[in-house]
PDB file of C-alpha atoms in Angstrom:
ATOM      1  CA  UNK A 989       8.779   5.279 -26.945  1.00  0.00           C
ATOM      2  CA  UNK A 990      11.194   5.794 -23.600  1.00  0.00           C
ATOM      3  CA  UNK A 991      13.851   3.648 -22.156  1.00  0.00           C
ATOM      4  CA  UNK A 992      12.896   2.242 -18.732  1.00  0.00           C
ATOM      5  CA  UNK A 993      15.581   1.459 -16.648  1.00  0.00           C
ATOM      6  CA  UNK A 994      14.686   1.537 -12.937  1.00  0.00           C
ATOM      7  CA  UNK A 995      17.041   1.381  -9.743  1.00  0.00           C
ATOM      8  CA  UNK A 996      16.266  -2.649  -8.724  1.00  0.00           C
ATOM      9  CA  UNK A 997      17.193  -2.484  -5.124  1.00  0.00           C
ATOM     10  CA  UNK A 998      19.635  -5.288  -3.618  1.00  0.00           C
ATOM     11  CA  UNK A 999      19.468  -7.238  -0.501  1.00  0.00           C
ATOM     12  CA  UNK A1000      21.337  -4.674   1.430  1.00  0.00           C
ATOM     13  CA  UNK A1001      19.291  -1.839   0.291  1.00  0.00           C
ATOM     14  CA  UNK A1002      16.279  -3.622   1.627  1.00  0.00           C
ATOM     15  CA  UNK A1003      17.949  -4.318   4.787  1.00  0.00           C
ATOM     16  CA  UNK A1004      18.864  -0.991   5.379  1.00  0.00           C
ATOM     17  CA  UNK A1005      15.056   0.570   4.586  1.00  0.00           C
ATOM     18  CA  UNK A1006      13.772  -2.454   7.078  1.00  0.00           C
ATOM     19  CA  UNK A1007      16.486  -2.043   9.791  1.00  0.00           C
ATOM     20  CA  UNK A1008      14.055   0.254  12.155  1.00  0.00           C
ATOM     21  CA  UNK A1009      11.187  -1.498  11.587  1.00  0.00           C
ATOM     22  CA  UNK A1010       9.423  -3.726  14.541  1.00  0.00           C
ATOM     23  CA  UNK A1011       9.646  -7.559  13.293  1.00  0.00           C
ATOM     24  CA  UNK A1012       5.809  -7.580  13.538  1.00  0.00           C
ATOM     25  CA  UNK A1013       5.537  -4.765  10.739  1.00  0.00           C
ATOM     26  CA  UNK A1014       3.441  -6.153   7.297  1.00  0.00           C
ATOM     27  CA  UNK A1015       5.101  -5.404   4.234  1.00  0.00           C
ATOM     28  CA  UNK A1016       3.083  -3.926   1.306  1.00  0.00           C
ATOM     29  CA  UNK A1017       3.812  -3.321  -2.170  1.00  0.00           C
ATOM     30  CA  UNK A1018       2.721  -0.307  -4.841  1.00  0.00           C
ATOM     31  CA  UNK A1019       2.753  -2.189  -8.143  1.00  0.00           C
ATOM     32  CA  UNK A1020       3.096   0.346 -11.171  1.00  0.00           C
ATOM     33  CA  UNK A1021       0.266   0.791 -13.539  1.00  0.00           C
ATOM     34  CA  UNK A1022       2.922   0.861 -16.139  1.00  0.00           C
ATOM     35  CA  UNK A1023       6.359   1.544 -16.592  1.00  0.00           C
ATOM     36  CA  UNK A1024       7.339   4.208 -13.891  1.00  0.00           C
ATOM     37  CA  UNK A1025       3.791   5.403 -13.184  1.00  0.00           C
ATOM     38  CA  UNK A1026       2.557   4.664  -9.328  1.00  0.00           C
ATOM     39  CA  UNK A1027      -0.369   7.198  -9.694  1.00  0.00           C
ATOM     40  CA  UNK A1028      -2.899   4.573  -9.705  1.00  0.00           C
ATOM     41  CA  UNK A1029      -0.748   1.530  -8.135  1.00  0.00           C
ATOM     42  CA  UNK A1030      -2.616  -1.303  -7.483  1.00  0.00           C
ATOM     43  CA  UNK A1031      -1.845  -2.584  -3.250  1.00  0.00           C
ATOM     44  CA  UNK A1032      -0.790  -5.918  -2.374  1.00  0.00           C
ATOM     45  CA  UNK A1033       0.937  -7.635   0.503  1.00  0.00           C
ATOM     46  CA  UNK A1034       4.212  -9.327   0.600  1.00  0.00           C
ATOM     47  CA  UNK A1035       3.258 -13.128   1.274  1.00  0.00           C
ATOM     48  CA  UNK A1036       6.420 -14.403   0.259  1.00  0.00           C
ATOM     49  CA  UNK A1037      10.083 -14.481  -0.700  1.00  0.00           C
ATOM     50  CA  UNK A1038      12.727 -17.377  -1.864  1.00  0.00           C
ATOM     51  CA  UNK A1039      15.350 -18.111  -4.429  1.00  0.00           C
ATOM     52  CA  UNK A1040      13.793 -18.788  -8.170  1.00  0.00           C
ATOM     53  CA  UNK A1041      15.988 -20.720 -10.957  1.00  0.00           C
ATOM     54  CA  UNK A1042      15.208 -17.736 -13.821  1.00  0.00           C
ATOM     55  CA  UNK A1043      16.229 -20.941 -16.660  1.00  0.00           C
ATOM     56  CA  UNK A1044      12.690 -22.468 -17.627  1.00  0.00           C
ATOM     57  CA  UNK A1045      13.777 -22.410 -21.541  1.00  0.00           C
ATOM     58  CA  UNK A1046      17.529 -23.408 -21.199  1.00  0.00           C
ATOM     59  CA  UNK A1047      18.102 -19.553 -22.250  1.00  0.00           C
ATOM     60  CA  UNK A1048      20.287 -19.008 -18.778  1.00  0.00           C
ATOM     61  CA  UNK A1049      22.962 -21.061 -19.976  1.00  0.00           C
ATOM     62  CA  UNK A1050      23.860 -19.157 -22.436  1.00  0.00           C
ATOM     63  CA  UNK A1051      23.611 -16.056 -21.007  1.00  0.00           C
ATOM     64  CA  UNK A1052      25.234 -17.313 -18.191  1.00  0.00           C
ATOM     65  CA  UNK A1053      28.296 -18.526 -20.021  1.00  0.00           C
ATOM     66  CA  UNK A1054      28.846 -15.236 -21.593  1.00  0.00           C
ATOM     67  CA  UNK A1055      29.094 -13.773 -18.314  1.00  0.00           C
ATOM     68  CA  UNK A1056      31.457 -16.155 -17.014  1.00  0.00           C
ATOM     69  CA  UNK A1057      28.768 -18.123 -15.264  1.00  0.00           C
ATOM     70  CA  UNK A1058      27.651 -21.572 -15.071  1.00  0.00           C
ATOM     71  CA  UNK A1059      24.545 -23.211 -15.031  1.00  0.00           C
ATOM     72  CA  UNK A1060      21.065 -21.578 -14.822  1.00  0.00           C
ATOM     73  CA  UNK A1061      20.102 -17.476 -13.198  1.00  0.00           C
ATOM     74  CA  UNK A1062      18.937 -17.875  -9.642  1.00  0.00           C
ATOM     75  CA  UNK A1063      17.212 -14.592  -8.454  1.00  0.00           C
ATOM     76  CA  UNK A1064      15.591 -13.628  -4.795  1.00  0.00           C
ATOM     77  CA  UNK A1065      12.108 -13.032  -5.612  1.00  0.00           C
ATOM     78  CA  UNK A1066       9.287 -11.525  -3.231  1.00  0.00           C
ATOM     79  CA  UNK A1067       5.938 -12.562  -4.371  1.00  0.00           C
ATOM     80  CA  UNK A1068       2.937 -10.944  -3.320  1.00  0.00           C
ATOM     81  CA  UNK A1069      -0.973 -11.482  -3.031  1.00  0.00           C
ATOM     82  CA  UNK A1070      -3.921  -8.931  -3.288  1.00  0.00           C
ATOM     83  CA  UNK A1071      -4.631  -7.228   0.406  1.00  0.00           C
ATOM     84  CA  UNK A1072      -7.006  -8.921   2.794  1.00  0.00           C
ATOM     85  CA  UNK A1073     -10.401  -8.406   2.007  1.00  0.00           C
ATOM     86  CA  UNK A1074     -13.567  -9.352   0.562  1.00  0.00           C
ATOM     87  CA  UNK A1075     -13.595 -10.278  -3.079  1.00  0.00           C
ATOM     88  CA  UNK A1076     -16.316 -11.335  -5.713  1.00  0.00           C
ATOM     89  CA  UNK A1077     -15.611 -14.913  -6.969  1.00  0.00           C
ATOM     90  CA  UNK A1078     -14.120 -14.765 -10.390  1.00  0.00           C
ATOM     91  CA  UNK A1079     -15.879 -17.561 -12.274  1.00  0.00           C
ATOM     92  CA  UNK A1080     -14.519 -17.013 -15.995  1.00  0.00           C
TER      93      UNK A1080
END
């Protein structure tokens, strides 16, 4: 048993790492086997990015209203999708 407690990067972080960047640079993303362990990260791509309401069970409000806040969690998410390539069709 360990605590995980990793450093989630903010907007301006992200800005900063992108800043020297060309516009026409593709984004991909290590995802972590587990907890803190990018030996065997699996590659994807970053296909997308917008503003997700983070209340689907009406939990938010409460949590919300113990932090002084109103209404449901809205988060910045990037989503992404397996690299370009050829895949077998999953028919399960």
């Amino acid at each position: 048993m360990f605590h995980h407690n990793p450093q989630v990067w903010t907007a301006g972080r992200l800005r900063e790492a992108l800043a020297a960047l060309p516009d026409e640079t593709p984004i991909h993303i290590g995802v972590a086997d587990g907890p803190g362990d990018f030996e065997g990260y699996g590659e994807y791509v970053l296909v997308d990015a917008e503003p997700v309401e983070m209340d689907l069970d009406g939990e938010g409000d409460a949590q919300g209203a113990q932090h002084g806040e109103a209404g449901p969690r809205v988060q910045f998410t990037l989503f992404a999708d397996a690299v370009a390539g050829a895949y077998h069709l999953d028919l399960d």
